[in-house]
Amino acid sequence: MGRGRYEAAKQAHCRPKVHYPNMAIILGIESSCDETAAALVTSDRRVLAHALASQIAEHAPFGGVVPEIAARAHADRLMPLVEQVFGEAALTLGDVDAIAATAGPGLIGGVMVGLITGKALAHASGKPLIAVNHLEGHALSPRLADATLNFPYLLLLVSGGHCQILLVTGVGAYRRLATTIDDAAGEAFDKSAKLLGLPYPGGPALEALAATGDARAVPLPRPMLRSAEPHFSFAGLKSAVARAVASGAHQPADVAASFQAALVDCLIDRINHALDALEAAATGLDALVVAGGVAANGAVRSALQQIADVRGLRFVAPPLWLCTDNAAMIGWAGAERFAAGLTDPLDVVARPRWPLDDKAAIVRGAGVKA
Ligand code: KG4
Ligand code: ZN
């Protein structure tokens, strides 16, 4: 290894693989929505390098992700990012043990770019391919951040496309306890932010605005609160935000704060519903866990921490950078699957829809998001 590469390896806090004979190195690739990302992750939970190119600037003029633009941007950027992470970690394709690429669910053009890139790299190197469910990337990401997190755990998976409560009992073993019957939590943030004239992506902008507002100022509904059904619903909340904004009677910061408080109340109520059901079934949970982009929200995190405290459970949340889409979580899900002997053939298909729990019943209104 040349001097420059040795220095780069030191900087990346990694050493050549030969010192870790029992450790696997996985290349992770993510391209399912508007982040193009690559990462090198080890089975002993080290992120040797990770790189991400956001497409916010391209999509911002349209107020949301444009699939065709996303697919083209992934095609332009993915290989440079792959080369970047190999450079930063001072490793080559020959050093990895497997290649893990998101194979769905997501915008199909982007998913295909990442999956086909993964297939090509796997074919060229002779290393196994692991087709990762993006949702499994989110679901297992807390175990990358916290080595003490064991199965089973109760997971609130809240992102731009999904809002689910899952009982995670092992790698590839998910029981969906609840899902949304209309919008996802991140979608509710994004749509409400748009109504408030905030830039895309709306979640972080709305959270920042909410910090300056009064959460009791605007009366907003809490759909499904105390419902005997386990599911979520946010469409009515978004419509109420639209009416509040149109009335012109409220400060935007108050609407933002009131919206966030209402959404958090809904999440708390549904998590409590799920915990009650599990307690009755004496499931023996290791922790209450949150993952997905909305898990980056401070109000969501502190509300869940409170529930965990009341219930005597540990609360585990990944660091913020691991909540929103990234390739380290795909590499880690790949490492978990690789350790379990789960690899995929090179003709594995890209899936726009891919539920984590394929036995879960289709829920009214939720078919397209499940
Ligand atoms: O997991 P993610 O990066 O992509 C999907 O798989 O969907 O989640 C993106 C979603 C977006 O809706 C974004 O607005 C939301 O997560 N989000 C947030 C925050 N950061 C990201 N929502 C509320 N507060 C945040 N701080
Ligand atoms: Zn995601």
Coordinates of C-alpha atoms in Angstrom, one line a residue, residues 61-273:
P61 CA -38.2 24.0 -7.9
F62 CA -40.9 21.3 -8.2
G63 CA -41.6 21.1 -4.5
G64 CA -41.1 17.4 -4.4
V65 CA -39.1 14.5 -5.9
V66 CA -39.4 14.2 -9.7
P67 CA -38.7 10.5 -10.4
E68 CA -37.2 11.0 -13.9
I69 CA -34.8 13.6 -12.6
A70 CA -33.9 11.4 -9.6
A71 CA -33.1 8.4 -11.8
R72 CA -30.8 10.4 -14.0
A73 CA -29.0 12.0 -11.1
H74 CA -28.4 8.6 -9.5
A75 CA -26.9 7.4 -12.7
D76 CA -24.6 10.4 -12.9
R77 CA -23.4 10.3 -9.3
L78 CA -23.4 6.8 -8.0
M79 CA -20.1 5.5 -9.4
P80 CA -18.1 8.6 -8.3
L81 CA -19.5 8.1 -4.8
V82 CA -18.5 4.4 -4.8
E83 CA -15.0 5.4 -5.9
Q84 CA -14.9 8.1 -3.3
V85 CA -15.7 5.6 -0.4
F86 CA -13.1 3.2 -1.6
G87 CA -10.5 6.0 -1.8
E88 CA -11.4 7.3 1.7
A89 CA -11.1 3.8 3.2
A90 CA -8.1 2.9 1.1
L91 CA -9.7 -0.3 0.0
T92 CA -10.6 -1.7 -3.4
L93 CA -13.5 -3.8 -4.7
G94 CA -11.4 -6.9 -4.1
D95 CA -11.4 -6.2 -0.3
V96 CA -15.1 -6.3 0.2
D97 CA -17.0 -9.5 1.1
A98 CA -20.3 -8.6 -0.4
I99 CA -22.2 -5.8 -2.2
A100 CA -25.5 -4.7 -0.7
A101 CA -27.8 -2.5 -2.8
T102 CA -31.3 -1.3 -2.2
A103 CA -33.7 -3.3 -4.4
G104 CA -36.9 -1.5 -3.3
P105 CA -39.3 -0.2 -2.3
G106 CA -38.9 3.2 -3.9
L107 CA -38.9 5.1 -7.1
I108 CA -38.2 2.3 -9.6
G109 CA -35.9 4.2 -11.9
G110 CA -33.5 5.1 -9.1
V111 CA -33.8 1.7 -7.5
M112 CA -32.8 0.1 -10.8
V113 CA -29.7 2.4 -11.1
G114 CA -28.5 1.3 -7.7
L115 CA -29.4 -2.4 -8.0
I116 CA -27.9 -2.7 -11.5
T117 CA -24.7 -1.0 -10.3
G118 CA -24.6 -3.5 -7.4
K119 CA -25.1 -6.4 -9.8
A120 CA -22.3 -5.2 -12.1
L121 CA -19.9 -4.7 -9.2
A122 CA -20.8 -8.2 -7.8
H123 CA -20.4 -9.8 -11.2
A124 CA -17.0 -8.1 -11.9
S125 CA -15.6 -9.0 -8.5
G126 CA -17.2 -12.4 -8.1
K127 CA -18.5 -11.3 -4.7
P128 CA -22.1 -12.0 -3.6
L129 CA -24.9 -9.6 -4.1
I130 CA -27.3 -8.7 -1.3
A131 CA -30.6 -7.1 -2.4
V132 CA -31.6 -5.0 0.6
N133 CA -35.2 -3.8 1.4
H134 CA -34.7 -0.1 2.0
L135 CA -37.1 -0.4 5.0
E136 CA -35.0 -3.2 6.5
G137 CA -32.1 -0.7 6.2
H138 CA -34.0 1.7 8.4
A139 CA -35.3 -1.1 10.6
L140 CA -31.8 -2.5 11.4
S141 CA -29.9 0.9 11.5
P142 CA -30.4 1.3 15.3
R143 CA -28.3 -1.9 15.7
L144 CA -25.4 -0.4 13.7
A145 CA -25.5 2.5 16.2
D146 CA -26.0 0.5 19.3
A147 CA -24.2 -2.9 19.7
T148 CA -26.3 -3.7 22.8
L149 CA -29.7 -3.6 21.0
N150 CA -31.1 -7.1 20.8
F151 CA -34.2 -8.6 19.3
P152 CA -37.1 -8.4 19.8
Y153 CA -37.7 -4.6 19.7
L154 CA -40.7 -2.4 19.0
L155 CA -39.9 -0.2 16.1
L156 CA -41.6 3.0 15.0
L157 CA -40.5 3.4 11.3
V158 CA -41.4 6.9 10.3
S159 CA -40.2 8.2 6.9
G160 CA -41.3 10.1 3.8
G161 CA -43.1 7.1 2.4
H162 CA -43.9 5.0 5.5
C163 CA -45.4 5.1 8.9
Q164 CA -45.4 1.7 10.6
I165 CA -45.1 0.0 14.0
L166 CA -43.1 -3.2 13.6
L167 CA -42.2 -6.0 16.0
V168 CA -38.7 -6.8 15.0
T169 CA -37.8 -10.3 16.1
G170 CA -34.7 -11.0 13.9
V171 CA -33.0 -10.2 10.6
G172 CA -35.7 -10.5 8.0
A173 CA -38.4 -11.2 10.7
Y174 CA -40.9 -8.3 11.0
R175 CA -44.4 -8.3 12.2
R176 CA -46.3 -5.2 11.2
L177 CA -48.6 -4.1 14.0
A178 CA -49.8 -0.8 12.4
T179 CA -49.5 1.3 9.3
T180 CA -51.0 4.5 7.9
I181 CA -54.3 4.4 6.2
D182 CA -53.4 7.5 4.2
D183 CA -50.3 9.7 4.4
A184 CA -47.0 8.8 5.9
A185 CA -45.7 10.9 8.8
G186 CA -42.9 12.5 6.7
E187 CA -45.4 13.1 4.0
A188 CA -47.6 15.0 6.5
F189 CA -44.6 17.1 7.5
D190 CA -43.7 17.8 3.9
K191 CA -47.2 18.6 2.8
S192 CA -47.9 20.9 5.8
A193 CA -44.5 22.6 5.2
K194 CA -45.4 23.2 1.6
L195 CA -48.7 24.8 2.8
L196 CA -46.7 27.0 5.1
G197 CA -44.5 28.1 2.2
L198 CA -41.4 26.3 3.5
P199 CA -38.8 24.9 1.2
Y200 CA -38.5 21.2 0.3
P201 CA -37.8 18.9 2.1
G202 CA -40.3 20.2 4.6
G203 CA -39.6 18.2 7.8
P204 CA -36.5 19.9 9.0
A205 CA -37.8 23.4 8.0
L206 CA -41.1 22.8 9.7
E207 CA -39.3 21.6 12.9
A208 CA -37.2 24.7 12.9
L209 CA -40.2 27.0 12.5
A210 CA -42.2 25.1 15.1
A211 CA -39.5 25.9 17.7
T212 CA -40.5 29.6 17.5
G213 CA -44.3 29.0 17.7
D214 CA -47.0 28.2 20.3
A215 CA -48.2 24.5 20.1
R216 CA -51.5 25.4 21.7
A217 CA -52.4 28.3 19.4
V218 CA -54.1 26.4 16.6
P219 CA -56.7 23.7 17.4
L220 CA -55.9 20.7 15.2
P221 CA -57.4 17.2 15.0
R222 CA -55.6 14.1 16.2
P223 CA -56.9 11.4 13.8
M224 CA -57.3 7.9 15.2
L225 CA -56.6 9.0 18.7
R226 CA -57.8 6.2 21.1
S227 CA -59.1 4.2 18.1
A228 CA -59.4 0.5 18.8
E229 CA -57.8 0.0 15.4
P230 CA -54.0 0.1 15.6
H231 CA -53.3 2.3 12.6
F232 CA -52.3 5.9 11.8
S233 CA -54.0 8.5 9.7
F234 CA -52.7 12.0 8.9
A235 CA -54.7 13.2 5.9
G236 CA -57.3 15.0 8.1
L237 CA -54.5 16.7 10.1
K238 CA -53.0 18.0 6.8
S239 CA -56.4 19.2 5.6
A240 CA -56.9 21.1 8.9
V241 CA -53.5 22.7 8.5
A242 CA -54.6 23.8 5.0
R243 CA -57.7 25.4 6.4
A244 CA -55.7 27.1 9.2
V245 CA -53.3 28.5 6.7
A246 CA -56.0 29.6 4.4
S247 CA -57.9 31.4 7.2
G248 CA -55.0 33.8 7.6
A249 CA -55.8 33.9 11.3
H250 CA -52.6 32.4 12.6
Q251 CA -48.9 32.9 12.7
P252 CA -47.1 30.3 10.5
A253 CA -44.9 29.4 13.5
D254 CA -48.0 28.7 15.6
V255 CA -49.4 26.5 12.8
A256 CA -46.1 24.6 12.5
A257 CA -45.8 24.1 16.3
S258 CA -49.5 23.0 16.6
F259 CA -49.1 20.6 13.7
Q260 CA -46.0 19.0 15.1
A261 CA -47.6 18.7 18.5
A262 CA -50.7 17.0 17.0
L263 CA -48.6 14.6 14.9
V264 CA -46.5 13.7 17.9
D265 CA -49.7 13.1 20.0
C266 CA -50.9 10.7 17.3
L267 CA -47.5 8.8 17.3
I268 CA -47.6 8.5 21.1
D269 CA -51.1 7.3 21.2
R270 CA -50.5 4.6 18.5
I271 CA -47.2 3.4 20.2
N272 CA -49.0 3.1 23.5
H273 CA -51.8 1.1 21.8

